[in-house]
Tab-separated table of C-alpha atoms and ligand atoms in Angstrom:
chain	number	residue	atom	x	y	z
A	1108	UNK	CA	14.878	-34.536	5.723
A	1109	UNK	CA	16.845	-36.308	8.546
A	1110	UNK	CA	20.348	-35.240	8.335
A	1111	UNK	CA	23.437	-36.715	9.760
A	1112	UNK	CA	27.341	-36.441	9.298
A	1113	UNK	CA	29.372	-39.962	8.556
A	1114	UNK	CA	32.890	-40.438	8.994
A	1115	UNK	CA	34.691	-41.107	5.381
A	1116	UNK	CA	38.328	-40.525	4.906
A	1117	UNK	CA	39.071	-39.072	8.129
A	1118	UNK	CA	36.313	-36.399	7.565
A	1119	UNK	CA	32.665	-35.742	8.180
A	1120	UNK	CA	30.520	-35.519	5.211
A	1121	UNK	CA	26.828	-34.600	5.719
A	1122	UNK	CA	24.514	-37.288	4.392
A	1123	UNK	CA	20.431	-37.198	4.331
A	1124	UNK	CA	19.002	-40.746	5.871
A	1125	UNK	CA	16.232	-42.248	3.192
A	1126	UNK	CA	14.642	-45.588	4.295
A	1127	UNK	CA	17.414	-47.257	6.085
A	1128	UNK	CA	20.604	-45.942	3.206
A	1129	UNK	CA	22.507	-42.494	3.541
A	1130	UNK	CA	23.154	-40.938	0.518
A	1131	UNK	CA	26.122	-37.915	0.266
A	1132	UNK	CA	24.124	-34.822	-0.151
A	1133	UNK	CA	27.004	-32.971	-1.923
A	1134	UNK	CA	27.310	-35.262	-4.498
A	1135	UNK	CA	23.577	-35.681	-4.725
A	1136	UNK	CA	23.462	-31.414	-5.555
A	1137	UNK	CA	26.189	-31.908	-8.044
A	1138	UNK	CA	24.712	-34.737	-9.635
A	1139	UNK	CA	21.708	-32.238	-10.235
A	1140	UNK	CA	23.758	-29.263	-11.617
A	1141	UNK	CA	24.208	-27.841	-8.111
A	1142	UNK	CA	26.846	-25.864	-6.686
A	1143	UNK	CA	28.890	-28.732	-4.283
A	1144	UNK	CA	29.868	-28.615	-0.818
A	1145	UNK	CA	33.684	-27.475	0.090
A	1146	UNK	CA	33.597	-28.500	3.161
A	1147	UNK	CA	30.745	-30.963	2.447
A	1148	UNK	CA	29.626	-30.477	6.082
A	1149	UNK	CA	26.266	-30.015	7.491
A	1150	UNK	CA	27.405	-26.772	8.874
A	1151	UNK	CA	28.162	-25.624	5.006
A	1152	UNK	CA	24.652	-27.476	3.793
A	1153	UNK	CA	23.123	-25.065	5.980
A	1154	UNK	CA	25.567	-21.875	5.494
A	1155	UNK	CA	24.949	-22.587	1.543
A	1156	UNK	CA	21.223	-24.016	1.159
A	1157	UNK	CA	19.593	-22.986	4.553
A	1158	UNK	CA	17.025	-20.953	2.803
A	1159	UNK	CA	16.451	-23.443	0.576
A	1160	UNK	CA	16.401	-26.674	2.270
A	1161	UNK	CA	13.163	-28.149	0.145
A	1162	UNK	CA	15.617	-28.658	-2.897
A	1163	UNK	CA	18.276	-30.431	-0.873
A	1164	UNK	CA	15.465	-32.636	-0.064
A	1165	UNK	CA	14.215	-32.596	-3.682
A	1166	UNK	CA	18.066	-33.387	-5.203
A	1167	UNK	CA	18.379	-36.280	-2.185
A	1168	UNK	CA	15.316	-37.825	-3.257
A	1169	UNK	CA	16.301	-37.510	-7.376
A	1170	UNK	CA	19.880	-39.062	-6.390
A	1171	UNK	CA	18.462	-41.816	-4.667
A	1172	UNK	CA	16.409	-42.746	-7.861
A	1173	UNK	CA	18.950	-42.158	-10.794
A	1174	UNK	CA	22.065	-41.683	-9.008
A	1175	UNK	CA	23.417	-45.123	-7.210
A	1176	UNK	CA	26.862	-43.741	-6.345
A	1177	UNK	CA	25.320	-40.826	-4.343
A	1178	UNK	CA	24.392	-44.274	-2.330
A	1179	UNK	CA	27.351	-44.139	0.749
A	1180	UNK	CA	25.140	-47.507	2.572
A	1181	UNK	CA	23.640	-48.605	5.225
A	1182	UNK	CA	22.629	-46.210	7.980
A	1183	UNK	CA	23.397	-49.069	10.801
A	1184	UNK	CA	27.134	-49.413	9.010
A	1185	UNK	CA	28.332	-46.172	9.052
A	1186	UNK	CA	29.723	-43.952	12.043
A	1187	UNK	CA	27.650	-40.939	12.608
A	1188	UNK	CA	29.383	-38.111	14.157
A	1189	UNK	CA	27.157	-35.401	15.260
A	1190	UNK	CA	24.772	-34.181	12.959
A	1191	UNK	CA	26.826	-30.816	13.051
A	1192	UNK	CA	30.249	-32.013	13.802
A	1193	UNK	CA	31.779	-28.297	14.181
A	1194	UNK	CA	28.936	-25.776	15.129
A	1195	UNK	CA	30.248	-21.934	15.871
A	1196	UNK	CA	28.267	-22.313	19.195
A	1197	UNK	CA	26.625	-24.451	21.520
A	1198	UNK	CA	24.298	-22.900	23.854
A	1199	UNK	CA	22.286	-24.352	26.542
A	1200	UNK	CA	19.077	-23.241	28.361
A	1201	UNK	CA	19.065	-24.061	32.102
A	1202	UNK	CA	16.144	-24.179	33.904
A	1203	UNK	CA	13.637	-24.871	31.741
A	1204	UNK	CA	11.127	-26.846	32.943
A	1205	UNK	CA	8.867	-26.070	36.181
A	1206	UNK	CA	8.994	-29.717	37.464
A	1207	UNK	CA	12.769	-29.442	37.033
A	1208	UNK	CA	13.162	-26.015	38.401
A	1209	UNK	CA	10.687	-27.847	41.285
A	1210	UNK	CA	13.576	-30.504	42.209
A	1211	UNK	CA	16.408	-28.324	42.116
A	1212	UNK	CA	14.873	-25.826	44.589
A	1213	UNK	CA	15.523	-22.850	42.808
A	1214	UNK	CA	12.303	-20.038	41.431
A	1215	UNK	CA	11.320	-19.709	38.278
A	1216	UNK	CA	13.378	-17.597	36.178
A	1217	UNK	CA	12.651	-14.268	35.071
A	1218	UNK	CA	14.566	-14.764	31.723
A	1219	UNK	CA	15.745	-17.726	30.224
A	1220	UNK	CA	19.379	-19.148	31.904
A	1221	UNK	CA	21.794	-18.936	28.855
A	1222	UNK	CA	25.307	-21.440	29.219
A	1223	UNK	CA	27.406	-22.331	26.574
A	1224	UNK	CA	29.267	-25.594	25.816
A	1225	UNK	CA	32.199	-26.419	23.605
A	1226	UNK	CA	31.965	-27.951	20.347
A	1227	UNK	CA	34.613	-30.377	21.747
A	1228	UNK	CA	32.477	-31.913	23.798
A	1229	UNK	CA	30.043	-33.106	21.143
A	1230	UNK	CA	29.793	-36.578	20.512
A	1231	UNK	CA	27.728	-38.898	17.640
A	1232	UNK	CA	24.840	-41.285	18.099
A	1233	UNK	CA	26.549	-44.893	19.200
A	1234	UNK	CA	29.823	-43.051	20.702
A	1235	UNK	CA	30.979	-43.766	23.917
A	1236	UNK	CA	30.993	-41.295	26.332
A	1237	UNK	CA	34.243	-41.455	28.146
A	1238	UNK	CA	34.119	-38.868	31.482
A	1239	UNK	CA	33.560	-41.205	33.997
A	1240	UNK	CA	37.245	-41.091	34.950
A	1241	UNK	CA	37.106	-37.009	35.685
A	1242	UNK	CA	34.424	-37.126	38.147
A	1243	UNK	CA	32.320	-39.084	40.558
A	1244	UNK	CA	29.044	-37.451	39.812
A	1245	UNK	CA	28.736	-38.018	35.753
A	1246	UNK	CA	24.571	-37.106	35.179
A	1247	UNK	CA	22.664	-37.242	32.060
A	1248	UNK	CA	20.140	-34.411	31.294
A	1249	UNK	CA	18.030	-35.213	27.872
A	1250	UNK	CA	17.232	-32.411	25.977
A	1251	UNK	CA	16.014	-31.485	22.433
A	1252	UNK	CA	18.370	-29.295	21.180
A	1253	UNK	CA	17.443	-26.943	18.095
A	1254	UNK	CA	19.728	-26.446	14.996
A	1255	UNK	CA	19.818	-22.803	13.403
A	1256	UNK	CA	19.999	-22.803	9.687
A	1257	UNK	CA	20.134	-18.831	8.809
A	1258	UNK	CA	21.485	-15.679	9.869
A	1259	UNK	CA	19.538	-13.806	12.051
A	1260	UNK	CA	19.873	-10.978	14.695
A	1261	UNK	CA	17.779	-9.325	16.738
A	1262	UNK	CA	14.495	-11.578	15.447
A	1263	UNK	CA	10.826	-11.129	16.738
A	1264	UNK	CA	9.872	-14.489	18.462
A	1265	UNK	CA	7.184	-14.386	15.783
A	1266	UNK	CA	9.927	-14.872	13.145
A	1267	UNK	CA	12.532	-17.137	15.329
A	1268	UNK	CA	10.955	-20.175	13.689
A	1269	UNK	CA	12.110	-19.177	10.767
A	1270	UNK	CA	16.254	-19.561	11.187
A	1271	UNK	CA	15.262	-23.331	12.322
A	1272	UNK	CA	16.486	-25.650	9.576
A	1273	UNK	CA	15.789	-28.439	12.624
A	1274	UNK	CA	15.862	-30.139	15.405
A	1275	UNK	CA	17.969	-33.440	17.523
A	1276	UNK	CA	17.878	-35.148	20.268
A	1277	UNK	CA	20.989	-33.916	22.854
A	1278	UNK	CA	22.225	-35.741	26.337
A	1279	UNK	CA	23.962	-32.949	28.253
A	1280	UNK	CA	25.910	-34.843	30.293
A	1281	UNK	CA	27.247	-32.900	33.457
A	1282	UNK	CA	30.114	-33.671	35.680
A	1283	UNK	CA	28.026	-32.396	38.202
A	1284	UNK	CA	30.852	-31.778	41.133
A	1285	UNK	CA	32.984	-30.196	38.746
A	1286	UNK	CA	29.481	-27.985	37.844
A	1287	UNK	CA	29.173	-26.858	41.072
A	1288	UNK	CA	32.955	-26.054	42.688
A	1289	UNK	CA	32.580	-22.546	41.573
A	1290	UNK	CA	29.719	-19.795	40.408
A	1291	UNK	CA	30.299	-20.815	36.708
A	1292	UNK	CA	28.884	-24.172	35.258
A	1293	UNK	CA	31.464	-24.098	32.724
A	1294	UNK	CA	33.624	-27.028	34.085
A	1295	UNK	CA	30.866	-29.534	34.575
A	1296	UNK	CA	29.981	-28.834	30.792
A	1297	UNK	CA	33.030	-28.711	29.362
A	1298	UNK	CA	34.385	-32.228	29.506
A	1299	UNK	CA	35.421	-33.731	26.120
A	1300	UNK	CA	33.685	-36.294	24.874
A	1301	UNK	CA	30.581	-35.848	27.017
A	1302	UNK	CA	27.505	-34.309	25.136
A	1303	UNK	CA	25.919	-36.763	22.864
A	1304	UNK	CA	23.421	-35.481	20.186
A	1305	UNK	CA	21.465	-36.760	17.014
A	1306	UNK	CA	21.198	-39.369	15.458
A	1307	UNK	CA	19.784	-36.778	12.969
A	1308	UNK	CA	18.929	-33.781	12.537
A	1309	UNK	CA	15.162	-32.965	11.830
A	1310	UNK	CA	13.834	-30.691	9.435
A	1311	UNK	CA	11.100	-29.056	11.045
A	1312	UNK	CA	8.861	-29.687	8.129
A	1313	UNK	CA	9.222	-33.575	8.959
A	1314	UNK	CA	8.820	-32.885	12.880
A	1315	UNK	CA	5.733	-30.811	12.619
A	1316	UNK	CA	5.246	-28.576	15.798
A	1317	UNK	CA	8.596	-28.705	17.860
A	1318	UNK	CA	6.655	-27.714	20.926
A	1319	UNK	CA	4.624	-31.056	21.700
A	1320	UNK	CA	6.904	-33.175	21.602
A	1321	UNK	CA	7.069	-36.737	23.562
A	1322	UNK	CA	11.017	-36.621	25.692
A	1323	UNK	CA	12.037	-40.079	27.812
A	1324	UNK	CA	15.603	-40.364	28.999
A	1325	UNK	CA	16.018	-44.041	30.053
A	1326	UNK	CA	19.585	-45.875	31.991
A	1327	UNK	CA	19.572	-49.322	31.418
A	1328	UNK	CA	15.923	-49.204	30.067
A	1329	UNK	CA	15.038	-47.849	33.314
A	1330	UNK	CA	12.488	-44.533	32.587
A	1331	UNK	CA	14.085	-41.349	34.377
A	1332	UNK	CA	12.466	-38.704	32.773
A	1333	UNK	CA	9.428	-38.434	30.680
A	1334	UNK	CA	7.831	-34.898	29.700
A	1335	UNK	CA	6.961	-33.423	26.667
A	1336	UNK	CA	8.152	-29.884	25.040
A	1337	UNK	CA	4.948	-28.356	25.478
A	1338	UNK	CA	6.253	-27.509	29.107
A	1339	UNK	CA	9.374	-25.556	28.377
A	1340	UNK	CA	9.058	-22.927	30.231
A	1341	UNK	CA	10.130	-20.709	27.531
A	1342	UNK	CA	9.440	-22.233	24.292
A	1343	UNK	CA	11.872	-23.092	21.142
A	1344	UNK	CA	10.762	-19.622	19.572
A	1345	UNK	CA	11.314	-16.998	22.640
A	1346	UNK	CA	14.701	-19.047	23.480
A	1347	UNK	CA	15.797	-18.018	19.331
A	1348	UNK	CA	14.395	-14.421	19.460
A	1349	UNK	CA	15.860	-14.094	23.250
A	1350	UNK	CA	19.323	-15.347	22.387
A	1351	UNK	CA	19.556	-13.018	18.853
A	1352	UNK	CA	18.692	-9.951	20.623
A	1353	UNK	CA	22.490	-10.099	22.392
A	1354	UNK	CA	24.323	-12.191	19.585
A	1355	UNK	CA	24.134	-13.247	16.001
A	1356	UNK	CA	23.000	-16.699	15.074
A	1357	UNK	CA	24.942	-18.365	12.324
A	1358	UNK	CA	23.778	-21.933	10.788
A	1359	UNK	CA	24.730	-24.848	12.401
A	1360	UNK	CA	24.675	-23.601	15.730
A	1361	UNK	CA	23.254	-25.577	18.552
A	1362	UNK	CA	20.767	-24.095	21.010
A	1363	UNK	CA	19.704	-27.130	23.544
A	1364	UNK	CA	16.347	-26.408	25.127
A	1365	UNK	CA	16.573	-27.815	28.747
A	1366	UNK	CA	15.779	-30.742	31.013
A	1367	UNK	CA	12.856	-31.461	32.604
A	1368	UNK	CA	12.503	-33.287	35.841
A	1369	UNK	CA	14.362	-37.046	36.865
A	1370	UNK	CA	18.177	-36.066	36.673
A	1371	UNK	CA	20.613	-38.361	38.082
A	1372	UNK	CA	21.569	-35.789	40.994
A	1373	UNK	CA	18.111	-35.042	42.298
A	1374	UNK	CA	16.984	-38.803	43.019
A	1375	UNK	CA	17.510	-39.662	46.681
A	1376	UNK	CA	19.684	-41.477	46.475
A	1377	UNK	CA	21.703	-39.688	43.567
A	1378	UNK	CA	22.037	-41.902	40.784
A	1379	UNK	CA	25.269	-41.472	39.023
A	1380	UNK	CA	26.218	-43.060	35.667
A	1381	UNK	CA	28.934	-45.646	35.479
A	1382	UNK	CA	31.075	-47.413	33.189
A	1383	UNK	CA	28.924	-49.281	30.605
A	1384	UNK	CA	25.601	-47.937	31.460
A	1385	UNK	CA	23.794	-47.551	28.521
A	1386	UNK	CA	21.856	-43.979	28.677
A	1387	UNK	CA	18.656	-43.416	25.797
A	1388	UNK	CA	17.319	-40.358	25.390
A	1389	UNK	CA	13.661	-40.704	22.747
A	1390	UNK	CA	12.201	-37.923	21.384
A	1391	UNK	CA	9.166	-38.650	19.347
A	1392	UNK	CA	9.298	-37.988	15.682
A	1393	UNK	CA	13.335	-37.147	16.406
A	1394	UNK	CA	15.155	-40.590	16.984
A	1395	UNK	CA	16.109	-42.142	19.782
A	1396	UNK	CA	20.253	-41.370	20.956
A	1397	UNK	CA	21.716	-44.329	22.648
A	1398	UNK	CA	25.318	-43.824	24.336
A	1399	UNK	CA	27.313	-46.853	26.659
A	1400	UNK	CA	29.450	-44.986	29.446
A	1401	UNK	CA	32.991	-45.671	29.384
B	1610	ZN	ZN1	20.968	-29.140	30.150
């Protein structure tokens, strides 16, 4: 199931993408004598039917055959928001791929490098991203970011798979001078309107094995980076079990997995983004997340 949240009435509503039409997943449950959606959000899909994601799919797939005002349109004519438009948290794994941990100088880490970023920064597929005016040094770092869909705590990395409803495609964008004035990254993550992610989210069912996965960030159609998740340096399921042994992982929150090699700020000479660059970030079997700088 590819999952995304569409602007309607001033709110998000979570919709599942079929062919090229979205259809409104809470009225598609109601429609088959489910329980609805209050909010019908993706982060409530998941709170609600996170266990049970196969018969979301099932009721999307029944809706779209018998039930033509579950039909919201066109995927290409709606405005996505992010696929989770109000996650509890949004955590980030630094340093997490040796050719990346290569060009910034640094060892290899011991333990995975946990940041957080704020749900304010998040942005939809086809937004602009408009931080160019709050720093000189605006760098894009494409990721595949993992969605939780259950509660878990304190979970063996042989179970971590299991509070994945999916996965998306995330650009954390970095005002990198604003990163670096002080010890904490916080600042250089923080800027609203500056972290990009979807166009959908995944199921893992439809994205098979989440750890060989094609990533290519391109600016201006220009290839930066190009690995492949197989090289995380601590992979999707010990970056879950890690994370849950110090805090509890509710559905809908974000965990983005790291950047490998080609950022902006480690070409010689540093490449910074600038008003109406277009930045693509591809992850095969994910989508493809294309964002213009403002
Ligand atoms: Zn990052």
């Amino acid at each position: 199931m590819r999952l995304v949240s569409y602007r309607s009435q001033d709110r998000w509503r979570v919709g599942a993408v079929l062919g090229s039409a979205v259809h409104d997943v809470d009225h598609a449950l109601t429609g088959n004598g489910r329980p609805g959606l209050a909010p019908a959000t993706t982060r409530e899909l998941l709170r609600r039917y996170g266990d049970v994601l196969d018969e979301v799919d099932a009721a999307v797939r029944r809706a779209a055959a018998e039930l033509p005002s579950a039909r919201v349109g066109e995927v290409t004519d709606l405005h996505l928001g992010p696929p989770v438009d109000d996650p509890q948290k949004v955590l980030c794994i630094g340093l997490n791929y040796d050719d990346h941990v290569a060009e910034t100088g640094r060892a290899l880490p011991a333990h995975p490098d946990v940041f957080a970023k704020f749900a304010s920064t998040l942005l939809g597929p086809g937004d602009e991203i408009h931080c160019s005016q709050v720093t000189d040094n605006l760098d894009f770092e494409g990721e595949l970011a993992v969605v939780i869909g259950r509660t878990g705590r304190d979970v063996e990395p042989g179970a971590a798979l299991d509070l994945v409803a999916g996965v998306m495609v995330l650009n954390d964008i970095t005002a990198r001078d604003l990163q670096y004035r002080g010890t904490q990254w916080l600042a250089g993550k923080a800027v609203d309107a500056s972290t990009p992610c979807g166009p959908a989210l995944v199921t893992l069912d439809e994205v098979g094995d989440p750890q060989n996965l094609e990533l290519e960030t391109r600016v201006n159609g220009v290839r930066m980076q190009r690995s492949n998740t197989k090289h995380m340096i601590f992979p999707i399921a010990y970056l879950v079990s890690y994370v849950s042994r110090f805090l509890t992982l509710s559905p809908g929150d974000v965990i983005s997995t790291g950047t490998p090699k080609g950022i902006g700020s480690k070409r010689n000479p540093p490449q910074w983004l600038r008003p109406g660059d277009v930045v693509e970030v591809e992850v095969e079997r994910v989508g493809t997340l294309r964002n213009t700088v403002r």
